[in-house]
Short mmCIF file of C-alpha atoms and ligand atoms in Angstrom, two decimals:
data_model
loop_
_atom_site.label_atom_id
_atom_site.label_comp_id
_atom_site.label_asym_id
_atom_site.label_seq_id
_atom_site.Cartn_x
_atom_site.Cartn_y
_atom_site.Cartn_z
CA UNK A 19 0.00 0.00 0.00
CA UNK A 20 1.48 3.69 -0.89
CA UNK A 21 1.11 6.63 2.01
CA UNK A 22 -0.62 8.59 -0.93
CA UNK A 23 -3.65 6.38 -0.98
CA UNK A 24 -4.09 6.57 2.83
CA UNK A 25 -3.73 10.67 2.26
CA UNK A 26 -6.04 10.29 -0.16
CA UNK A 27 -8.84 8.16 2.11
CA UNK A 28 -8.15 10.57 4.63
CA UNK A 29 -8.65 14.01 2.05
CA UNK A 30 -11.44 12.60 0.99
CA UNK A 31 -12.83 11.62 4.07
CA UNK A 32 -13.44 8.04 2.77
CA UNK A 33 -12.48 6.36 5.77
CA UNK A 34 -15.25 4.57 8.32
CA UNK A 35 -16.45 7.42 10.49
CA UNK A 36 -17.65 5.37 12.89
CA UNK A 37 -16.28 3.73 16.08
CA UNK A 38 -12.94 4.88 15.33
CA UNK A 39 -10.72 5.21 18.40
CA UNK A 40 -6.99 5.78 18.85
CA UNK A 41 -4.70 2.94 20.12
CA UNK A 42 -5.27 4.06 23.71
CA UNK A 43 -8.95 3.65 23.69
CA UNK A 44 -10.28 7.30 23.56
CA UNK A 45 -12.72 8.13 20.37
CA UNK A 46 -12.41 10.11 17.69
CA UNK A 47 -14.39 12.33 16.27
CA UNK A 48 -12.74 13.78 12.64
CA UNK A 49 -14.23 17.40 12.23
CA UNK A 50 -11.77 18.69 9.65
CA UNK A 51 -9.38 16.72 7.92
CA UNK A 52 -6.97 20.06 7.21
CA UNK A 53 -5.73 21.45 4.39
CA UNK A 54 -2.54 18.58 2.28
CA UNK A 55 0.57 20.15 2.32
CA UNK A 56 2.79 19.36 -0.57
CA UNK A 57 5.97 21.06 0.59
CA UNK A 58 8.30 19.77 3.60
CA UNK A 59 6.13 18.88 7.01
CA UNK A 60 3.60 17.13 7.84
CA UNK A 61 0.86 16.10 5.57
CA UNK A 62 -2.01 18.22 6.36
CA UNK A 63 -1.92 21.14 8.23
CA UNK A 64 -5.05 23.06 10.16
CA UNK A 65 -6.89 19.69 10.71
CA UNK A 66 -9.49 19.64 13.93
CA UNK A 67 -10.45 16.50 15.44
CA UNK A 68 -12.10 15.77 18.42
CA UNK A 69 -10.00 12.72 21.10
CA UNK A 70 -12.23 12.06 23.37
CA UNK A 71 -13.87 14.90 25.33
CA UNK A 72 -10.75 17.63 23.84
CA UNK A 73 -10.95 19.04 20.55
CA UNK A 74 -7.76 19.31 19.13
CA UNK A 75 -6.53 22.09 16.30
CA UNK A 76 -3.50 21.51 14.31
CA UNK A 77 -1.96 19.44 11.99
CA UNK A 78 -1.90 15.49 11.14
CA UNK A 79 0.86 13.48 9.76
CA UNK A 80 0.22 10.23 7.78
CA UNK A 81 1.78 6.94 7.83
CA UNK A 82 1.48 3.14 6.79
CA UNK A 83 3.58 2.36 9.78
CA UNK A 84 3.47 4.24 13.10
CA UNK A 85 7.73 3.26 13.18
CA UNK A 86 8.16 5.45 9.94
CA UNK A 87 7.59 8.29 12.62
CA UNK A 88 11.13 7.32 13.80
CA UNK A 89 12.37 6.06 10.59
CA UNK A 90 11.20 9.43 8.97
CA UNK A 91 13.34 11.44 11.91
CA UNK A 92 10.06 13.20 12.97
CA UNK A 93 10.70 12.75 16.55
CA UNK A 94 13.64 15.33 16.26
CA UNK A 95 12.19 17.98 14.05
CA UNK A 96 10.49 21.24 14.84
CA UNK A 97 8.04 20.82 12.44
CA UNK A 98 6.12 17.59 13.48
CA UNK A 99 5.52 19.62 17.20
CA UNK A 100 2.01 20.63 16.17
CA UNK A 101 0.96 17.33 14.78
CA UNK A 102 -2.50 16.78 16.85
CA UNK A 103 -2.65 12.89 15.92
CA UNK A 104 -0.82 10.47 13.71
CA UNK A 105 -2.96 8.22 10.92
CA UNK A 106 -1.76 5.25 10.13
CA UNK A 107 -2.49 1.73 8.62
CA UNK A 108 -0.86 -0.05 11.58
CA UNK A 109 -0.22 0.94 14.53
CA UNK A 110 3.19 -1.18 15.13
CA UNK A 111 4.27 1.01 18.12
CA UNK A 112 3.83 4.23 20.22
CA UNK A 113 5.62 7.59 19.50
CA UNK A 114 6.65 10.38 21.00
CA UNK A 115 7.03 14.08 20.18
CA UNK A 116 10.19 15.56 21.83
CA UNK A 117 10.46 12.08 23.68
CA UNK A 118 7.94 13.37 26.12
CA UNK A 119 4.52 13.75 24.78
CA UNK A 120 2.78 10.45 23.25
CA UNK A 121 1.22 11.32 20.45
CA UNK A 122 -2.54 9.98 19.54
CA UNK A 123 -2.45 7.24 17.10
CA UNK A 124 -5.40 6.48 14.80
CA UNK A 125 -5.58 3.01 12.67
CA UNK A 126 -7.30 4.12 9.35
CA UNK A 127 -10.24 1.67 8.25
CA UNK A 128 -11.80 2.52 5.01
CA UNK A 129 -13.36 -0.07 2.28
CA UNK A 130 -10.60 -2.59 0.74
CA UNK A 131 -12.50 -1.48 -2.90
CA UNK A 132 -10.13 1.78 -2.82
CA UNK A 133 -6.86 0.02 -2.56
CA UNK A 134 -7.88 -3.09 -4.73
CA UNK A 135 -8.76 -0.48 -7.63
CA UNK A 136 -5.96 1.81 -7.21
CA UNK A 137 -3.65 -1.24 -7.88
CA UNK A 138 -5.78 -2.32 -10.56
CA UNK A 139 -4.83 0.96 -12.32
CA UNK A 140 -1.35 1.73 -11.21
CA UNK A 141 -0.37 -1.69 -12.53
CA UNK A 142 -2.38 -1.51 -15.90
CA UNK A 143 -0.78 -2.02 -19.00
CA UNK A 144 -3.36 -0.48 -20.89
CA UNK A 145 -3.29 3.20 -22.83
CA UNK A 146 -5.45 4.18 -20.65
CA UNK A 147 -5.53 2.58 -17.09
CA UNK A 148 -9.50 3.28 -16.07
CA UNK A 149 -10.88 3.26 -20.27
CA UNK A 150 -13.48 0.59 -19.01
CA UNK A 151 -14.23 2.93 -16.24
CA UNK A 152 -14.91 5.50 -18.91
CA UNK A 153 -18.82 5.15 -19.78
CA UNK A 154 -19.61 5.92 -15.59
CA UNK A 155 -18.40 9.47 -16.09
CA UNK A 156 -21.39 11.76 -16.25
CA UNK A 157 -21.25 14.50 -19.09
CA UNK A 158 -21.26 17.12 -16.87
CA UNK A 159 -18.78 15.89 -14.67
CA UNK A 160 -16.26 15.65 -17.92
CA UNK A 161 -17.45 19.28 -18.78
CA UNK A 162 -16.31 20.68 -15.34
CA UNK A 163 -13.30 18.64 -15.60
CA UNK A 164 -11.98 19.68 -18.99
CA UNK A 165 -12.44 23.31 -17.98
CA UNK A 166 -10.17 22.84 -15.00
CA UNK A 167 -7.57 20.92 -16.89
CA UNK A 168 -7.78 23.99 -19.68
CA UNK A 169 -7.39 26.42 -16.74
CA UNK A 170 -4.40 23.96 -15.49
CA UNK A 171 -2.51 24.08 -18.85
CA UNK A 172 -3.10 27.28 -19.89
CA UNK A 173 -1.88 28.56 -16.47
CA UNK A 174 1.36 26.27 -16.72
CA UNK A 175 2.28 27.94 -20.48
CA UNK A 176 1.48 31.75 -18.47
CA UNK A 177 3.77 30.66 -15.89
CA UNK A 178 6.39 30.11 -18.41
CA UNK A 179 6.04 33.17 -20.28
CA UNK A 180 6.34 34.88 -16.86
CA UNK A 181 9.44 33.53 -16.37
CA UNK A 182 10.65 34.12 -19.73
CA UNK A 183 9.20 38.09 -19.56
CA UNK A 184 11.08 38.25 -15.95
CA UNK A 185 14.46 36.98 -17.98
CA UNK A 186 14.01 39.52 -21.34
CA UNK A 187 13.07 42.52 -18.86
CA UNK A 188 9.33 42.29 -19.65
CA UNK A 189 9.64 42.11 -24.19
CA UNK A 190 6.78 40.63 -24.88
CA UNK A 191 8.15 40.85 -28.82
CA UNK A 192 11.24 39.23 -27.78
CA UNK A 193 8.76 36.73 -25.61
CA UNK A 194 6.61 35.86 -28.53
CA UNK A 195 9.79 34.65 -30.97
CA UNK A 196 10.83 32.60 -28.09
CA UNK A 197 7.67 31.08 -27.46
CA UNK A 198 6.88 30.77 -31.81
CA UNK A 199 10.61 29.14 -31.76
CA UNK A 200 9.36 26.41 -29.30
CA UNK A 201 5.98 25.77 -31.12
CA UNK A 202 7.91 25.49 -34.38
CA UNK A 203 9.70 22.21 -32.38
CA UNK A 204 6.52 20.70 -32.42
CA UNK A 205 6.66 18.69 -29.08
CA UNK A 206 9.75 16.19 -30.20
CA UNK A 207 12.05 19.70 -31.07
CA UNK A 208 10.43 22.17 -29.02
CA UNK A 209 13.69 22.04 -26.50
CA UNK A 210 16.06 22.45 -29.27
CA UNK A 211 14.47 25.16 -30.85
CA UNK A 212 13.78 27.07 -27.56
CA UNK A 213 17.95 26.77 -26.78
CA UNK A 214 18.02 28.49 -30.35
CA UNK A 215 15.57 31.35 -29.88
CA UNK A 216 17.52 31.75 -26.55
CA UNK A 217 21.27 31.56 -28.42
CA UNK A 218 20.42 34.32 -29.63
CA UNK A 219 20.09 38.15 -28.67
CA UNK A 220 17.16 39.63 -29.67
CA UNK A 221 18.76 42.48 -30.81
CA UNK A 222 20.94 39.99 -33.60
CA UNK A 223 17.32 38.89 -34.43
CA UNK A 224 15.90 42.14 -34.90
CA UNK A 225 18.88 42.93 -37.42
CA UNK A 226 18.82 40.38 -39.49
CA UNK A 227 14.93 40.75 -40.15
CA UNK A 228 15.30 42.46 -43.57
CA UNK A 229 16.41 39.68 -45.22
CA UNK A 230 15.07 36.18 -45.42
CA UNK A 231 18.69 34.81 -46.35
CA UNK A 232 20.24 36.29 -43.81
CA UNK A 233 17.62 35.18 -40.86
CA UNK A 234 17.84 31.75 -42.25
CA UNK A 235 22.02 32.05 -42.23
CA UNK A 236 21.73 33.33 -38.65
CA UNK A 237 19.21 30.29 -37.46
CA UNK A 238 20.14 27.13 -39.58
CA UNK A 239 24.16 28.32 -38.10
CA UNK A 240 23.23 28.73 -34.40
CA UNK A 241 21.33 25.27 -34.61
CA UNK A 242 24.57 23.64 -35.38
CA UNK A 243 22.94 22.21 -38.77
CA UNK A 244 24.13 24.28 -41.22
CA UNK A 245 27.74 23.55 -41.07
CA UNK A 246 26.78 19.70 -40.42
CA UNK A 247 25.31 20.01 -43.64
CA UNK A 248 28.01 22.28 -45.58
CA UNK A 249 30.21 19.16 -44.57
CA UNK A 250 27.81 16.41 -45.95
CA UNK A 251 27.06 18.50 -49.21
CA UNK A 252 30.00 20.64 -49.88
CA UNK A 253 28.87 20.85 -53.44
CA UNK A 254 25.87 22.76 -52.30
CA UNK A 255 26.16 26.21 -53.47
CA UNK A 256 23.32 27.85 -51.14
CA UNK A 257 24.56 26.09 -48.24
CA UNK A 258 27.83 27.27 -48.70
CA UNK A 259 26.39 30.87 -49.17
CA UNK A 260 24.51 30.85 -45.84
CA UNK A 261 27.68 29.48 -44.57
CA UNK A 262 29.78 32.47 -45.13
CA UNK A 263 27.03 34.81 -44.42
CA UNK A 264 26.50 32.85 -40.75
CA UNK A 265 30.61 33.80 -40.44
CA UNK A 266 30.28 36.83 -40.76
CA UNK A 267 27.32 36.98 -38.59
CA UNK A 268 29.11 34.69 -35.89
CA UNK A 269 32.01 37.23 -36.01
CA UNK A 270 30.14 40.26 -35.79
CA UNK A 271 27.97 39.56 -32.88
CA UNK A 272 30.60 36.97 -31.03
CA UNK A 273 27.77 33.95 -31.52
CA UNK A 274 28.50 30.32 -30.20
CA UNK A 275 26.44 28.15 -32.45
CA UNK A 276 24.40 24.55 -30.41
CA UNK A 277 26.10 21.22 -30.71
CA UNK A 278 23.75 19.69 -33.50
CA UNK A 279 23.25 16.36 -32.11
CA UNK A 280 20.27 17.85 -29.52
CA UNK A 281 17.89 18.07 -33.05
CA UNK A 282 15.77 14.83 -33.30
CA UNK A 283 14.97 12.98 -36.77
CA UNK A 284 13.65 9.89 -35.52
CA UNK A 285 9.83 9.19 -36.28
CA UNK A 286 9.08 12.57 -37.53
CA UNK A 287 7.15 12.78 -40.79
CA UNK A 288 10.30 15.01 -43.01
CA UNK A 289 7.53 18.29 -43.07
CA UNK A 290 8.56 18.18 -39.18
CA UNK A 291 12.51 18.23 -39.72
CA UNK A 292 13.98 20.80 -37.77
CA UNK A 293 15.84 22.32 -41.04
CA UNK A 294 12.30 22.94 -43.07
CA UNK A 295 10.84 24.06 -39.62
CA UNK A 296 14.21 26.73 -38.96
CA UNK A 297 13.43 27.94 -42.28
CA UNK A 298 9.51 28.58 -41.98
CA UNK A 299 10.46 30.24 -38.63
CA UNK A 300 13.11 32.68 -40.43
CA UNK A 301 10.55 33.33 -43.11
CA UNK A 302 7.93 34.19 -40.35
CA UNK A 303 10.58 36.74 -38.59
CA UNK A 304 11.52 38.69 -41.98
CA UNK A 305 7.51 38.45 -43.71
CA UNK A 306 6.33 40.73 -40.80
CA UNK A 307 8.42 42.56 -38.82
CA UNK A 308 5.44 43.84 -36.55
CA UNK A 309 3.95 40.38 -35.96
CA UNK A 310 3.28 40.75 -32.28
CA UNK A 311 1.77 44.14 -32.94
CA UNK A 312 -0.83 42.31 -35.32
CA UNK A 313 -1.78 39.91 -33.19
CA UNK A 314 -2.68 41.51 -30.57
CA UNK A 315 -4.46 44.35 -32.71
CA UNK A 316 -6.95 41.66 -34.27
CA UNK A 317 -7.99 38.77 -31.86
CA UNK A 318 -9.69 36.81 -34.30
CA UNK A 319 -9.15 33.29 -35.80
CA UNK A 320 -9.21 34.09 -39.57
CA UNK A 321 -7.09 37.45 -39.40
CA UNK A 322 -3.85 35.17 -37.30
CA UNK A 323 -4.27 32.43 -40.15
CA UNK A 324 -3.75 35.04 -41.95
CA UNK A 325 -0.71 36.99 -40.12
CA UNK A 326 1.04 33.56 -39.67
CA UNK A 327 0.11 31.79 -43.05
CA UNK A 328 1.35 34.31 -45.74
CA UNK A 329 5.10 33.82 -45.22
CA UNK A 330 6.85 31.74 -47.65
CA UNK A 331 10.07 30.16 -47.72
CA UNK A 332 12.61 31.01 -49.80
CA UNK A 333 12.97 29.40 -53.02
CA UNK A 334 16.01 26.90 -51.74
CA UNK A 335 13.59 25.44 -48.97
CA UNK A 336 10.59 25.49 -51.71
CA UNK A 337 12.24 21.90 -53.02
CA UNK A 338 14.00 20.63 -49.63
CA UNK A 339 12.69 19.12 -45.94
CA UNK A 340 16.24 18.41 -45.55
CA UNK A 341 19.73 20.71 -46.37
CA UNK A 342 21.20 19.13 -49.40
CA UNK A 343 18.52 16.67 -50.66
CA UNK A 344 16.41 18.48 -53.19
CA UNK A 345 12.74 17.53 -53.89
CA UNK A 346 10.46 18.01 -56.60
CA UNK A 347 7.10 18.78 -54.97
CA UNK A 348 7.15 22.05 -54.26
CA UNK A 349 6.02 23.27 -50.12
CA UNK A 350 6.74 26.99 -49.35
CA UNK A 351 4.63 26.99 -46.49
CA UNK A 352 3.46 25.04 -43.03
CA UNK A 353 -0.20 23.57 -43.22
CA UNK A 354 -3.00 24.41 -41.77
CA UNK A 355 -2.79 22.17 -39.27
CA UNK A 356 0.95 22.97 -38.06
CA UNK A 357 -0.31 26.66 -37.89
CA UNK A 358 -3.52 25.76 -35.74
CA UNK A 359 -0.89 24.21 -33.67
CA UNK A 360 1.78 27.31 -33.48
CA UNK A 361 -1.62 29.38 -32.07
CA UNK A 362 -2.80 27.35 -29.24
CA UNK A 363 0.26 26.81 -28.02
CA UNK A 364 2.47 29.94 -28.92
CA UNK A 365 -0.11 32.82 -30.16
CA UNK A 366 -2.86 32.25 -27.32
CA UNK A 367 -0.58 32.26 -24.31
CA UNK A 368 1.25 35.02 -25.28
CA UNK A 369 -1.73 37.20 -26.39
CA UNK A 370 -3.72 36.20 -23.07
CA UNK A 371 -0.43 36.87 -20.95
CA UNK A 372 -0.34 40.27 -22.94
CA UNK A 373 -3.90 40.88 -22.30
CA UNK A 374 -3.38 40.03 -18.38
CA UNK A 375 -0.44 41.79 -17.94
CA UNK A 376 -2.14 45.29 -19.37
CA UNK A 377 -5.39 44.47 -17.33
CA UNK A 378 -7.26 44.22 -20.40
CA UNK A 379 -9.96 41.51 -19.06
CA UNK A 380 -11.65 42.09 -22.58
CA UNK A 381 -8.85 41.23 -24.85
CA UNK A 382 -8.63 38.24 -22.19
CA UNK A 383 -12.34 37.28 -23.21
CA UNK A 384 -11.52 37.33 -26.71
CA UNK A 385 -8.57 35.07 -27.02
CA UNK A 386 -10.84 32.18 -24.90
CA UNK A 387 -13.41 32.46 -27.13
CA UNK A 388 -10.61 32.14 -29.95
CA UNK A 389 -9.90 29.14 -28.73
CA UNK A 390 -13.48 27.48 -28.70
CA UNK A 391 -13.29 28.68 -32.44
CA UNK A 392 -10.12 26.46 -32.92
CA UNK A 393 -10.49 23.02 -34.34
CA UNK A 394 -9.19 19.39 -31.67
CA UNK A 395 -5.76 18.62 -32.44
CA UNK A 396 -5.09 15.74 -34.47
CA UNK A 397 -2.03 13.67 -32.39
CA UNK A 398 -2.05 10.23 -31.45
CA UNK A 399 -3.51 11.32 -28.03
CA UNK A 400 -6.23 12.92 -28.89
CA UNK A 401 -6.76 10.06 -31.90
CA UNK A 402 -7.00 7.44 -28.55
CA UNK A 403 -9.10 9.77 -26.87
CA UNK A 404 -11.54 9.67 -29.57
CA UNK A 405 -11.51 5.35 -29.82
CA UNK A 406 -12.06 5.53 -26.44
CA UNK A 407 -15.07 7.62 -26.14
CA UNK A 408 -14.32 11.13 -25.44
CA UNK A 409 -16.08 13.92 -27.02
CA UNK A 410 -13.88 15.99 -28.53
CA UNK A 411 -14.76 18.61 -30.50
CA UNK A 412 -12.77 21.75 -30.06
CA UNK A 413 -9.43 22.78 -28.99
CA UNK A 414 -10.65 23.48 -25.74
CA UNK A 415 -11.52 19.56 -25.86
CA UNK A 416 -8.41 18.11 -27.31
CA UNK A 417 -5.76 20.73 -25.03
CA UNK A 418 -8.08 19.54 -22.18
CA UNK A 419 -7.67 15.89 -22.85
CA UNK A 420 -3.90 16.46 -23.62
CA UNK A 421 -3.29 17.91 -20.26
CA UNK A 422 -5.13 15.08 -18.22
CA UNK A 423 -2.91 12.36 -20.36
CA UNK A 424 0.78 13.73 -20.18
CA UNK A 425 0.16 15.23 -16.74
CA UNK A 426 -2.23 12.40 -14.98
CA UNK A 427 -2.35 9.67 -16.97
CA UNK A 428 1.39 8.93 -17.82
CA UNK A 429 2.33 9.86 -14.38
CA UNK A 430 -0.18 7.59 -13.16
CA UNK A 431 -1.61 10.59 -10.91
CA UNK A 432 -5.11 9.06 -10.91
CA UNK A 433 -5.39 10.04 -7.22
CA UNK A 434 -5.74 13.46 -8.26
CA UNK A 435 -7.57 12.83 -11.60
CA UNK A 436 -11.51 13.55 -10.93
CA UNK A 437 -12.36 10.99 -13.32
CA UNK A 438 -10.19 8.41 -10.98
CA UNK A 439 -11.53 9.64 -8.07
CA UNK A 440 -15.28 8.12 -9.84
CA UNK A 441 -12.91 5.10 -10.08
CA UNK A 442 -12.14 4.71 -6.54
CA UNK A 443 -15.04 5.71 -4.98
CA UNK A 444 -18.24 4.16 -7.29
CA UNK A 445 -20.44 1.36 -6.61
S1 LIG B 30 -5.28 9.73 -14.49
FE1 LIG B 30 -7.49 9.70 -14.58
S2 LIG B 30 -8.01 9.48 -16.71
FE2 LIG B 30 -5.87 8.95 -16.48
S3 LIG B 30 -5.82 6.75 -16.18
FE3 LIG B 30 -5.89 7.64 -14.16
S4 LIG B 30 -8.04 7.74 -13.66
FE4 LIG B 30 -7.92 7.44 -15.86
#
């Protein structure tokens, strides 16, 4: 049995409230189970319960052994002084605070069902651990989830633009090519292309923006690919040509180009190599040099297809995915569905952190119902989503159902998953 499921019986008040006593005798009477701490100390703080005729205010520490009091040191810390009683699954001896005062033990009962399931899906091999669970979750108890998991991720991307604003002294513009960079990694490259956008003062950007050739020099160098590929195909003449240009450039503004083996290749269809998607992000920079501006002047779906769709790369990258290997079919710019993906997670969290940060609770408005406007992501997520029975229609479906798999599902964090919790607790 894991401590968390015994937090959770006792969060949840799931435990059998009656004729519990401690391991002394007196009764006890839970009247609130506190508030769980996450950080350092004990495991819920502000609890009241009542042990025998005393109520008691202050905080509770759980165990599955009483002995992991000792074995956890909490006999000789500071912090454990306030715990009012100690919850465990078996009492295997009496402790002590300071060596002095014995502290109340309670054995937790609660129905075998919770632990039983919990294994059942902490052990599962399946895609998704509780999918036969699936058809007990009422539709509006899937509504009010997706909303907070939407809330959940769209807080975690503000958090990160908050940290990157705090870094670039508060340049949103600057911001916004370091958060387009990352979409343009598409998940498997987003890391890579993020150390690029941040190789790179934004003042270097901002003067190489008048010409696509140059941008492209000053990106495809700092990734580390370009001269990879100058090796492979020294008979390239364009390569060669954004070669000496990224020289010059490397010279001039003292740059130190990333090690090219932190790209990835490996099962990415070639429209996501990183080389294609450098060069459609240098194309982006030098089309519209007041992009930001534009976005946040016009919140509206058709007007950023717009902004985002018209640049085209330059002739070279017309015919290749890949430096050096020319192709006939002709692509000069990303697809619809790569640029649905560079909004939702590059144009709406910067806008919305824009919005938030001027106190403009309208603007804020307008980008969420922008994203009810944008159409479900098409991943292998969302695609198991949909076999298994979710509705999704929207983006504010698929980012919804994207959040609950990466950051409960794979984790196996069904404790704190509401739909687990209808797991545990049904029937
Ligand atoms: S986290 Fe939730 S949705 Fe995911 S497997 Fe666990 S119970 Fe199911």
């Amino acid at each position: 049995m894991k401590e968390s499921v015994l937090q959770y019986v006792w969060q949840h008040k799931l435990f059998v409230p009656h004729g519990m006593v401690t391991t002394t005798g007196h009764p006890v009477k839970v009247i609130d189970v506190g508030r769980l701490n996450t950080d350092g100390g004990p495991d819920f703080f502000n609890a009241k319960v009542q042990i025998g005729p005393t109520i008691w205010a202050g905080n509770v520490e759980i165990h599955i052994f009483a002995s992991d009091w000792y074995r956890h040191n909490h006999h000789a810390d500071e912090n454990y002084a306030s715990v009012i009683l100690h919850v465990v699954l078996k009492a295997d001896q009496e402790v002590y605070i300071n060596g002095r005062r014995r502290l109340p033990q309670l054995e937790l009962k609660f129905p075998e069902s919770i632990e039983k399931r919990f294994e059942e899906l902490i052990h599962s091999h399946k895609w998704l651990p509780c999918i036969e669970h699936l058809q007990q979750v009422k539709a509006l108890q899937w509504e009010s989830w997706k909303n907070a998991l939407l809330y959940e991720r769209l807080s975690q991307k503000i958090d990160d633009i908050r940290e990157l604003l705090l870094k670039t002294n508060f340049h949103f513009e600057e911001v916004f090519f370091r958060m387009m960079a990352r979409g343009f990694g598409f998940s498997v490259n987003s890391a890579a292309f993020e150390m690029l956008s941040a190789s790179i003062p934004w003042t270097v950007v901002q003067k190489c923006r008048s010409s696509v050739q140059q941008m492209e020099a000053l990106l495809l160098g700092q990734s580390g690919l370009l001269f990879k590929a100058c090796h492979k195909y020294p008979e390239d003449e364009y390569l060669e040509e954004l070669a000496v240009e990224y020289r010059f450039l490397q010279r001039k503004f003292d740059l130190v180009p990333m090690p090219a083996s932190l790209w990835r290749w490996l099962r990415l269809r070639p429209e996501n190599f990183p080389e294609i998607r450098i060069a459609q992000l240098a194309a982006m920079m030098v089309e519209n040099v007041s992009l930001f501006n534009d976005v946040t002047e016009t919140i509206a779906l058709d007007s950023w297809i717009e902004l985002l769709g018209k640049a085209e790369v330059s002739s070279y990258w017309k015919h290749h995915l890949v430096a050096g290997v020319y192709q006939s079919k002709e692509r000069s710019k990303p697809g619809e569905g790569s640029l649905m993906c560079l909004i939702i997670n590059a144009v709406v969290p910067v806008v919305f952190s824009y919005a938030d940060y001027q106190g403009n609770y309208g603007m804020k408005e307008k980008v969420l119902e922008l994203v009810e406007e944008l159409p479900a992501e098409n991943n292998v997520i969302i695609r198991n989503w949909k076999k298994a029975g979710a509705d999704v229609h929207s983006a504010v479906d698929s980012q919804a159902l994207l959040q609950l798999y990466r950051k409960y599902c794979e984790p196996k964090n069904c404790l704190r998953c509401r739909i687990g919790h209808i797991v545990l607790t049904s029937g």
